[in-house]
């Protein structure tokens, strides 16, 4: 059967806080990508020159006056976006290539899936074993899913966004495709901040996740997303 391509436009949203040393490499992979309609970096109250590093790459920058957390930053990016679909992307990825972006977008643009989610090389081993990182920050989906829910997103805990999106995907019975990114890693927080600050940041992230959903719901999300998975 011939592939059915959707006429979609993709807005890439990259929330960033103090990522001046890393964001340039990420932007190199996306800034001239033929499948991307626009790129929006949301500088989440950085105290370094993250915003300037992004502007030097020629992309649009939305600057927030204070650090408000990932959920709020993504909401501001969605508010600024005009594409039919969103590509959510973390600002600190290492090894990201143009081909990785293509592989994440194409299942949606070719109508093979409704949404996609990445599986990075250094995702926790259990997620690699089951082939699903249910809290991955790299995703493609229709902007309409979130465009009318910005107040809800802004009110989420800083790192509650991904599991909150999972709820919508599950409720909508969306076809999910997991895309393996074997050459891409997300630096561990200990490597970026030192072991103590990194440990505290990891604990804070997990606290935000479980303020948004219960442990029981997290298990249900994994089971449901696997059932809806195309790969």
XYZ file of N, CA and C in Angstrom:
693
model
N 0.849 -1.199 0.000
C 0.000 0.000 0.000
C 0.879 1.241 0.000
N 0.545 2.213 -0.836
C 1.348 3.439 -0.917
C 1.205 4.251 0.361
N 2.283 4.944 0.724
C 2.238 5.783 1.916
C 1.359 6.998 1.664
N 0.577 7.358 2.653
C -0.272 8.547 2.565
C 0.392 9.655 3.365
N 0.776 10.712 2.675
C 1.457 11.808 3.356
C 0.455 12.875 3.776
N 0.634 13.393 4.972
C -0.191 14.482 5.462
C 0.482 15.804 5.109
N -0.323 16.796 4.822
C 0.210 18.144 4.619
C 0.313 18.794 5.992
N 1.479 18.686 6.612
C 1.653 19.243 7.943
C 2.790 20.259 7.940
N 2.723 21.172 8.902
C 3.826 22.107 9.148
C 4.238 21.916 10.598
N 5.527 21.818 10.828
C 6.020 21.447 12.149
C 6.765 22.612 12.799
N 6.291 23.003 13.967
C 6.970 24.011 14.790
C 7.817 23.288 15.831
N 9.103 23.570 15.845
C 10.019 22.959 16.810
C 10.134 23.874 18.024
N 9.820 23.344 19.196
C 9.879 24.121 20.440
C 10.971 23.544 21.327
N 11.907 24.403 21.715
C 13.048 23.976 22.530
C 13.100 24.826 23.800
N 12.621 24.314 24.931
C 12.777 25.037 26.194
C 14.220 24.907 26.666
N 14.774 25.996 27.179
C 16.196 25.958 27.550
C 16.457 26.819 28.773
N 17.172 26.233 29.731
C 17.601 26.979 30.916
C 19.085 26.740 31.133
N 19.883 27.787 30.967
C 21.348 27.714 31.145
C 21.969 26.608 30.294
N 21.663 26.650 29.006
C 22.182 25.643 28.071
C 23.051 26.268 26.983
N 23.714 27.379 27.288
C 24.523 28.062 26.277
C 25.614 27.172 25.697
N 26.150 26.261 26.492
C 27.251 25.418 26.032
C 26.784 24.269 25.143
N 25.488 23.948 25.184
C 25.000 22.766 24.481
C 23.985 23.057 23.395
N 23.266 24.155 23.496
C 22.136 24.374 22.595
C 22.564 24.569 21.145
N 23.759 25.066 20.917
C 24.215 25.314 19.554
C 24.236 24.054 18.709
N 24.708 22.937 19.266
C 24.763 21.679 18.538
C 23.360 21.168 18.203
N 22.434 21.348 19.131
C 21.052 20.954 18.876
C 20.469 21.788 17.742
N 20.720 23.084 17.780
C 20.187 23.961 16.742
C 20.815 23.682 15.380
N 22.051 23.232 15.355
C 22.673 22.866 14.081
C 21.921 21.733 13.394
N 21.308 20.859 14.184
C 20.580 19.715 13.623
C 19.199 20.102 13.099
N 18.659 21.246 13.555
C 17.281 21.579 13.198
C 17.119 22.843 12.376
N 18.081 23.763 12.424
C 17.796 25.109 11.914
C 17.565 25.168 10.405
N 18.128 24.249 9.629
C 17.893 24.232 8.183
C 17.151 22.973 7.743
N 16.462 22.344 8.672
C 15.797 21.082 8.357
C 14.593 21.319 7.444
N 14.502 20.591 6.329
C 13.419 20.834 5.370
C 12.026 20.500 5.877
N 11.924 19.689 6.921
C 10.606 19.318 7.440
C 10.126 20.234 8.569
N 10.930 21.225 8.921
C 10.558 22.135 10.006
C 10.102 23.476 9.447
N 8.971 23.922 9.930
C 8.373 25.180 9.497
C 8.950 26.368 10.261
N 9.219 26.167 11.561
C 9.785 27.226 12.389
C 10.446 26.596 13.606
N 11.385 27.336 14.187
C 12.095 26.887 15.388
C 11.978 27.982 16.432
N 11.495 27.603 17.611
C 11.296 28.561 18.700
C 12.043 28.068 19.928
N 13.030 28.827 20.351
C 13.735 28.542 21.601
C 13.108 29.392 22.698
N 12.707 28.770 23.772
C 12.165 29.514 24.918
C 13.247 29.544 25.988
N 13.847 30.711 26.166
C 14.879 30.880 27.189
C 14.188 31.066 28.532
N 14.287 30.051 29.370
C 13.537 30.014 30.621
C 14.316 30.689 31.752
N 14.465 32.005 31.636
C 15.116 32.784 32.688
C 16.565 32.400 32.919
N 17.291 32.095 31.856
C 18.698 31.689 31.998
C 19.550 32.817 32.569
N 20.583 32.410 33.298
C 21.545 33.386 33.825
C 22.838 33.368 33.024
N 22.907 32.523 31.992
C 24.050 32.557 31.082
C 23.577 33.160 29.756
N 24.333 32.956 28.688
C 23.958 33.570 27.410
C 23.250 32.584 26.475
N 22.350 31.776 27.043
C 21.570 30.844 26.238
C 20.824 31.555 25.117
N 20.156 32.653 25.430
C 19.363 33.374 24.431
C 20.247 33.876 23.296
N 21.399 34.434 23.622
C 22.296 34.948 22.593
C 22.852 33.814 21.740
N 23.183 32.692 22.368
C 23.685 31.540 21.611
C 22.645 31.064 20.607
N 21.370 31.103 20.994
C 20.301 30.699 20.077
C 20.112 31.724 18.966
N 20.127 32.994 19.316
C 19.959 34.040 18.295
C 21.072 33.987 17.260
N 22.266 33.647 17.680
C 23.387 33.555 16.742
C 23.165 32.471 15.690
N 22.298 31.519 15.988
C 21.971 30.468 15.027
C 20.807 30.869 14.118
N 20.286 32.073 14.326
C 19.251 32.583 13.451
C 17.855 32.059 13.715
N 17.577 31.608 14.946
C 16.247 31.097 15.264
C 15.506 32.093 16.147
N 14.216 31.927 16.235
C 13.393 32.798 17.063
C 13.586 32.453 18.532
N 13.699 33.487 19.364
C 13.878 33.276 20.793
C 12.776 34.000 21.556
N 12.108 33.283 22.439
C 11.161 33.865 23.386
C 11.846 33.839 24.748
N 12.043 35.005 25.343
C 12.766 35.092 26.611
C 11.799 35.317 27.765
N 11.904 34.465 28.782
C 11.093 34.618 29.990
C 11.915 35.346 31.054
N 11.271 36.226 31.787
C 11.989 37.063 32.749
C 12.557 36.260 33.910
N 11.890 35.188 34.280
C 12.382 34.358 35.386
C 12.219 32.890 35.047
N 12.975 32.068 35.732
C 12.895 30.622 35.524
C 11.567 30.103 36.058
N 10.738 29.581 35.159
C 9.399 29.125 35.533
C 9.204 27.636 35.358
N 10.207 26.924 34.853
C 10.115 25.483 34.686
C 9.737 25.076 33.277
N 10.022 23.819 32.963
C 9.841 23.326 31.600
C 8.396 23.422 31.133
N 7.442 23.044 31.962
C 6.041 23.055 31.542
C 5.620 24.451 31.094
N 5.945 25.442 31.906
C 5.581 26.823 31.587
C 6.303 27.287 30.331
N 7.572 26.942 30.187
C 8.344 27.356 29.013
C 7.757 26.767 27.737
N 7.382 25.500 27.775
C 6.785 24.882 26.601
C 5.451 25.546 26.266
N 4.674 25.887 27.279
C 3.403 26.583 27.036
C 3.630 27.887 26.293
N 4.663 28.631 26.665
C 4.956 29.886 25.966
C 5.400 29.622 24.533
N 6.115 28.532 24.319
C 6.488 28.167 22.963
C 5.285 27.810 22.117
N 4.352 27.056 22.686
C 3.138 26.691 21.964
C 2.330 27.939 21.627
N 2.271 28.880 22.555
C 1.534 30.122 22.318
C 2.116 30.889 21.140
N 3.423 30.772 20.933
C 4.086 31.485 19.839
C 4.075 30.701 18.533
N 3.802 29.410 18.591
C 3.906 28.546 17.416
C 2.710 28.701 16.489
N 2.945 28.460 15.205
C 1.873 28.565 14.203
C 1.752 27.324 13.337
N 2.616 26.336 13.522
C 2.545 25.124 12.717
C 1.369 24.247 13.111
N 1.038 23.306 12.247
C -0.061 22.376 12.547
C 0.364 21.341 13.584
N 1.673 21.086 13.658
C 2.207 20.080 14.574
C 3.379 20.653 15.360
N 3.674 20.003 16.474
C 4.771 20.420 17.334
C 5.834 19.329 17.385
N 7.078 19.760 17.379
C 8.209 18.905 17.730
C 8.786 19.462 19.015
N 8.640 18.724 20.101
C 9.257 19.105 21.370
C 10.660 18.520 21.415
N 11.615 19.347 21.814
C 13.010 18.917 21.777
C 13.741 19.493 22.977
N 14.542 18.667 23.653
C 15.358 19.159 24.755
C 16.579 19.902 24.219
N 17.084 20.846 24.994
C 18.160 21.724 24.532
C 19.551 21.173 24.763
N 19.672 20.063 25.493
C 20.997 19.592 25.893
C 21.409 18.284 25.231
N 20.696 17.856 24.199
C 20.976 16.572 23.571
C 22.361 16.558 22.932
N 23.007 15.415 22.992
C 24.328 15.228 22.409
C 24.221 14.174 21.310
N 24.787 14.475 20.138
C 24.785 13.527 19.041
C 23.577 13.622 18.130
N 22.730 14.619 18.334
C 21.530 14.772 17.516
C 21.907 15.147 16.081
N 21.236 14.510 15.117
C 21.501 14.787 13.710
C 20.207 15.140 12.981
N 20.363 15.679 11.796
C 19.208 15.994 10.960
C 18.398 14.729 10.671
N 19.090 13.606 10.493
C 18.410 12.343 10.207
C 17.522 11.922 11.382
N 17.971 12.168 12.614
C 17.153 11.834 13.781
C 15.845 12.616 13.761
N 15.931 13.881 13.391
C 14.730 14.717 13.324
C 13.780 14.178 12.252
N 14.333 13.844 11.101
C 13.517 13.290 10.018
C 12.787 12.032 10.479
N 13.500 11.142 11.153
C 12.915 9.870 11.579
C 11.821 10.068 12.626
N 11.896 11.159 13.400
C 10.861 11.418 14.399
C 9.615 12.028 13.764
N 9.798 12.812 12.697
C 8.670 13.490 12.057
C 7.955 12.596 11.051
N 8.703 11.814 10.284
C 8.117 11.111 9.145
C 6.958 10.166 9.480
N 6.988 9.425 10.580
C 5.824 8.559 10.842
C 4.514 9.331 10.944
N 4.577 10.567 11.442
C 3.376 11.397 11.534
C 3.044 11.994 10.170
N 4.048 12.528 9.487
C 3.786 13.162 8.188
C 3.347 12.144 7.137
N 3.748 10.886 7.297
C 3.361 9.836 6.356
C 2.165 9.019 6.845
N 1.523 9.514 7.898
C 0.299 8.911 8.430
C 0.492 7.468 8.898
N 1.691 7.159 9.354
C 1.956 5.843 9.939
C 1.657 5.838 11.438
N 1.589 7.027 12.027
C 1.319 7.180 13.457
C 0.698 8.543 13.680
N 0.003 8.672 14.806
C -0.546 9.980 15.182
C 0.478 10.802 15.957
N 1.328 10.111 16.716
C 2.334 10.772 17.559
C 3.594 9.921 17.571
N 4.737 10.565 17.813
C 5.988 9.825 17.961
C 6.702 10.270 19.222
N 7.594 9.384 19.684
C 8.355 9.657 20.898
C 9.723 9.000 20.742
N 10.769 9.665 21.226
C 12.118 9.136 21.040
C 12.495 8.132 22.126
N 13.447 7.277 21.768
C 14.087 6.375 22.728
C 15.588 6.566 22.555
N 16.202 7.318 23.461
C 17.612 7.671 23.336
C 18.531 6.513 23.748
N 19.783 6.604 23.318
C 20.753 5.557 23.622
C 20.971 5.380 25.112
N 20.919 6.483 25.880
C 21.170 6.370 27.319
C 19.892 6.507 28.150
N 18.754 6.205 27.533
C 17.538 6.113 28.346
C 17.753 5.025 29.397
N 17.102 5.125 30.549
C 17.259 4.084 31.574
C 17.081 2.693 30.984
N 17.855 1.745 31.486
C 17.894 0.407 30.867
C 16.530 -0.246 30.790
N 15.689 0.001 31.800
C 14.373 -0.635 31.771
C 13.531 -0.112 30.614
N 13.688 1.185 30.296
C 12.931 1.744 29.168
C 13.452 1.178 27.855
N 14.766 0.955 27.780
C 15.313 0.351 26.563
C 14.873 -1.105 26.429
N 14.742 -1.795 27.549
C 14.296 -3.186 27.513
C 12.865 -3.308 26.990
N 12.002 -2.409 27.424
C 10.604 -2.488 26.978
C 10.351 -1.643 25.739
N 11.382 -0.942 25.265
C 11.315 -0.085 24.080
C 10.269 1.015 24.226
N 10.304 1.683 25.363
C 9.441 2.845 25.575
C 9.981 3.672 26.730
N 10.348 4.923 26.452
C 10.687 5.878 27.506
C 9.501 6.827 27.627
N 8.619 6.497 28.556
C 7.333 7.204 28.604
C 7.453 8.646 29.075
N 8.628 9.045 29.587
C 8.818 10.445 29.976
C 9.793 11.169 29.049
N 10.067 10.591 27.890
C 10.965 11.249 26.933
C 10.439 12.635 26.566
N 11.360 13.578 26.415
C 10.981 14.948 26.075
C 10.923 15.241 24.599
N 11.283 14.250 23.752
C 11.293 14.487 22.304
C 10.073 13.807 21.686
N 9.175 14.627 21.165
C 7.881 14.119 20.689
C 7.380 14.945 19.510
N 6.559 14.326 18.675
C 5.850 15.021 17.602
C 4.370 14.693 17.724
N 3.526 15.732 17.649
C 2.077 15.538 17.737
C 1.390 16.814 17.269
N 0.093 16.762 17.065
C -0.677 17.898 16.563
C -0.737 19.017 17.605
N -0.537 20.243 17.152
C -0.570 21.395 18.063
C -1.946 21.579 18.685
N -3.013 21.239 17.951
C -4.372 21.427 18.465
C -4.606 20.673 19.773
N -3.850 19.613 19.996
C -4.023 18.830 21.223
C -3.783 19.684 22.461
N -2.868 20.659 22.363
C -2.495 21.465 23.527
C -2.848 22.942 23.403
N -3.157 23.406 22.211
C -3.284 24.845 21.968
C -4.338 25.514 22.832
N -5.389 24.784 23.216
C -6.451 25.379 24.044
C -6.274 25.058 25.526
N -5.145 24.463 25.888
C -4.924 24.017 27.262
C -3.708 24.694 27.900
N -3.355 25.870 27.412
C -2.120 26.498 27.872
C -2.173 26.863 29.356
N -3.328 27.273 29.843
C -3.436 27.599 31.269
C -3.191 26.358 32.130
N -3.703 25.213 31.682
C -3.464 23.957 32.405
C -1.979 23.607 32.404
N -1.331 23.793 31.258
C 0.090 23.452 31.155
C 0.922 24.358 32.055
N 0.627 25.638 32.055
C 1.384 26.577 32.893
C 1.262 26.235 34.374
N 0.147 25.617 34.745
C -0.091 25.278 36.148
C 0.538 23.953 36.556
N 1.085 23.201 35.608
C 1.688 21.912 35.927
C 2.988 22.099 36.709
N 3.393 21.103 37.483
C 4.741 21.126 38.058
C 5.779 21.255 36.941
N 6.962 21.729 37.291
C 7.988 22.031 36.288
C 8.223 20.893 35.313
N 8.261 19.652 35.805
C 8.556 18.507 34.949
C 7.377 17.535 34.874
N 6.177 18.081 34.933
C 4.996 17.239 34.860
C 4.398 17.122 33.465
N 4.986 17.812 32.498
C 4.349 17.947 31.190
C 4.230 16.612 30.442
N 5.301 15.840 30.384
C 5.288 14.645 29.546
C 4.233 13.637 29.995
N 4.120 13.395 31.289
C 3.128 12.418 31.745
C 1.712 12.964 31.585
N 1.574 14.279 31.648
C 0.273 14.904 31.404
C -0.114 14.738 29.934
N 0.846 14.900 29.032
C 0.582 14.664 27.605
C 0.215 13.198 27.375
N 0.899 12.299 28.082
C 0.571 10.875 27.933
C -0.910 10.615 28.187
N -1.476 11.282 29.178
C -2.903 11.106 29.476
C -3.758 11.412 28.249
N -3.411 12.489 27.553
C -4.181 12.888 26.380
C -4.008 11.879 25.251
N -2.790 11.399 25.070
C -2.547 10.401 24.036
C -3.347 9.127 24.301
N -3.368 8.721 25.553
C -4.073 7.484 25.917
C -5.578 7.676 25.770
N -6.082 8.804 26.258
C -7.521 9.072 26.156
C -7.962 9.138 24.694
N -7.105 9.671 23.827
C -7.427 9.782 22.412
C -7.144 8.530 21.616
N -6.593 7.509 22.279
C -6.227 6.260 21.614
C -5.347 6.505 20.386
N -4.415 7.418 20.531
C -3.538 7.751 19.419
C -2.582 6.605 19.099
N -2.300 6.473 17.817
C -1.277 5.517 17.386
C 0.093 6.109 17.723
N 0.864 5.377 18.512
C 2.155 5.858 18.998
C 3.268 5.088 18.289
N 4.261 5.812 17.788
C 5.449 5.143 17.254
C 6.674 5.588 18.052
N 7.404 4.618 18.573
C 8.649 4.873 19.294
C 9.794 4.860 18.280
N 10.602 5.916 18.288
C 11.708 6.049 17.336
C 13.021 5.928 18.091
N 13.782 4.912 17.750
C 15.057 4.667 18.429
C 16.119 5.638 17.922
N 16.722 6.374 18.862
C 17.811 7.310 18.553
C 19.102 6.745 19.152
N 19.727 5.839 18.420
C 20.891 5.137 18.955
C 22.128 6.026 19.096
N 22.170 7.122 18.349
C 23.330 8.001 18.434
C 23.148 9.201 19.338
N 22.016 9.281 20.024
C 21.681 10.480 20.810
C 21.648 10.149 22.298
N 22.253 11.024 23.094
C 22.161 10.886 24.544
C 21.708 12.209 25.150
N 21.129 12.097 26.319
C 20.801 13.267 27.130
C 21.752 13.269 28.316
N 22.595 14.285 28.464
C 23.590 14.262 29.544
C 22.942 14.096 30.906
N 23.561 13.283 31.735
C 23.057 13.127 33.096
C 23.241 14.425 33.862
N 22.291 14.710 34.726
C 22.343 15.971 35.469
C 23.605 16.071 36.329
N 24.106 14.939 36.819
C 25.333 14.966 37.620
C 26.514 15.462 36.808
N 26.536 15.123 35.506
C 27.626 15.564 34.639
C 27.543 17.057 34.365
N 26.324 17.593 34.377
C 26.138 19.011 34.088
C 26.292 19.880 35.328
N 25.893 19.353 36.486
C 25.788 20.182 37.683
C 26.695 19.748 38.828
N 27.317 18.591 38.702
C 27.983 17.997 39.851
C 27.049 16.991 40.493
N 27.631 16.014 41.223
C 26.816 14.885 41.667
C 25.722 15.276 42.646
N 26.012 16.219 43.561
C 25.012 16.560 44.568
C 23.861 17.351 43.961
N 24.192 18.401 43.206
C 23.133 19.188 42.561
C 22.380 18.341 41.550
N 23.117 17.454 40.860
C 22.467 16.579 39.895
C 21.487 15.633 40.558
N 21.892 15.068 41.708
C 20.998 14.180 42.449
C 19.756 14.916 42.907
N 19.940 16.133 43.412
C 18.798 16.926 43.856
C 17.871 17.257 42.693
N 18.465 17.554 41.522
C 17.651 17.864 40.348
C 16.857 16.643 39.890
N 17.485 15.467 39.924
C 16.766 14.245 39.557
C 15.615 13.976 40.525
N 15.868 14.193 41.819
C 14.820 13.978 42.811
C 13.677 14.961 42.596
N 14.021 16.197 42.247
C 13.000 17.209 41.998
C 12.149 16.835 40.784
N 12.809 16.325 39.732
C 12.075 15.915 38.542
C 11.103 14.783 38.862
N 11.569 13.782 39.602
C 10.693 12.669 39.945
C 9.545 13.130 40.836
N 9.827 14.059 41.746
C 8.765 14.591 42.600
C 7.700 15.276 41.751
N 8.126 16.047 40.738
C 7.170 16.726 39.864
C 6.322 15.724 39.092
N 6.964 14.664 38.600
C 6.221 13.644 37.852
C 5.136 13.033 38.731
N 5.504 12.695 39.978
C 4.546 12.010 40.840
C 3.638 12.971 41.611
N 3.844 14.260 41.432
C 2.821 15.238 41.823
C 1.755 15.340 40.742
N 2.123 14.977 39.508
C 1.203 15.060 38.372
C 0.397 13.787 38.219
N 1.046 12.636 38.378
C 0.359 11.345 38.311
C 0.836 10.490 39.482
N 0.052 9.497 39.822
C 0.451 8.565 40.873
C 1.376 7.494 40.298
N 2.035 6.774 41.179
C 2.869 5.650 40.730
C 2.009 4.640 39.988
N 0.816 4.393 40.492
C -0.078 3.434 39.832
C -0.430 3.900 38.435
N -0.707 5.199 38.290
C -1.040 5.697 36.953
C 0.166 5.620 36.029
N 1.356 5.805 36.557
C 2.545 5.712 35.704
C 2.659 4.317 35.101
N 2.359 3.299 35.898
C 2.373 1.927 35.385
C 1.295 1.750 34.322
N 0.110 2.282 34.585
C -0.974 2.179 33.602
C -0.612 2.896 32.306
N 0.086 4.045 32.432
C 0.493 4.760 31.224
C 1.441 3.922 30.376
N 2.398 3.300 31.024
C 3.353 2.472 30.289
C 2.635 1.345 29.554
N 1.734 0.672 30.240
C 0.992 -0.440 29.630
C 0.142 0.062 28.463
N -0.550 1.164 28.658
C -1.427 1.696 27.612
C -0.628 2.165 26.402
N 0.470 2.881 26.638
C 1.281 3.367 25.518
C 1.912 2.216 24.745
N 2.295 1.169 25.448
C 2.822 -0.007 24.746
C 1.734 -0.637 23.871
N 0.530 -0.703 24.374
C -0.566 -1.274 23.581
C -0.859 -0.427 22.343
N -0.681 0.878 22.466
C -0.948 1.774 21.353
C 0.257 1.960 20.444
N 1.361 1.339 20.796
C 2.602 1.546 20.060
C 2.597 0.795 18.738
N 3.166 1.474 17.718
C 3.279 0.906 16.378
C 4.617 0.216 16.158
N 5.546 0.354 17.117
C 6.891 -0.226 16.947
C 7.451 -0.581 18.304
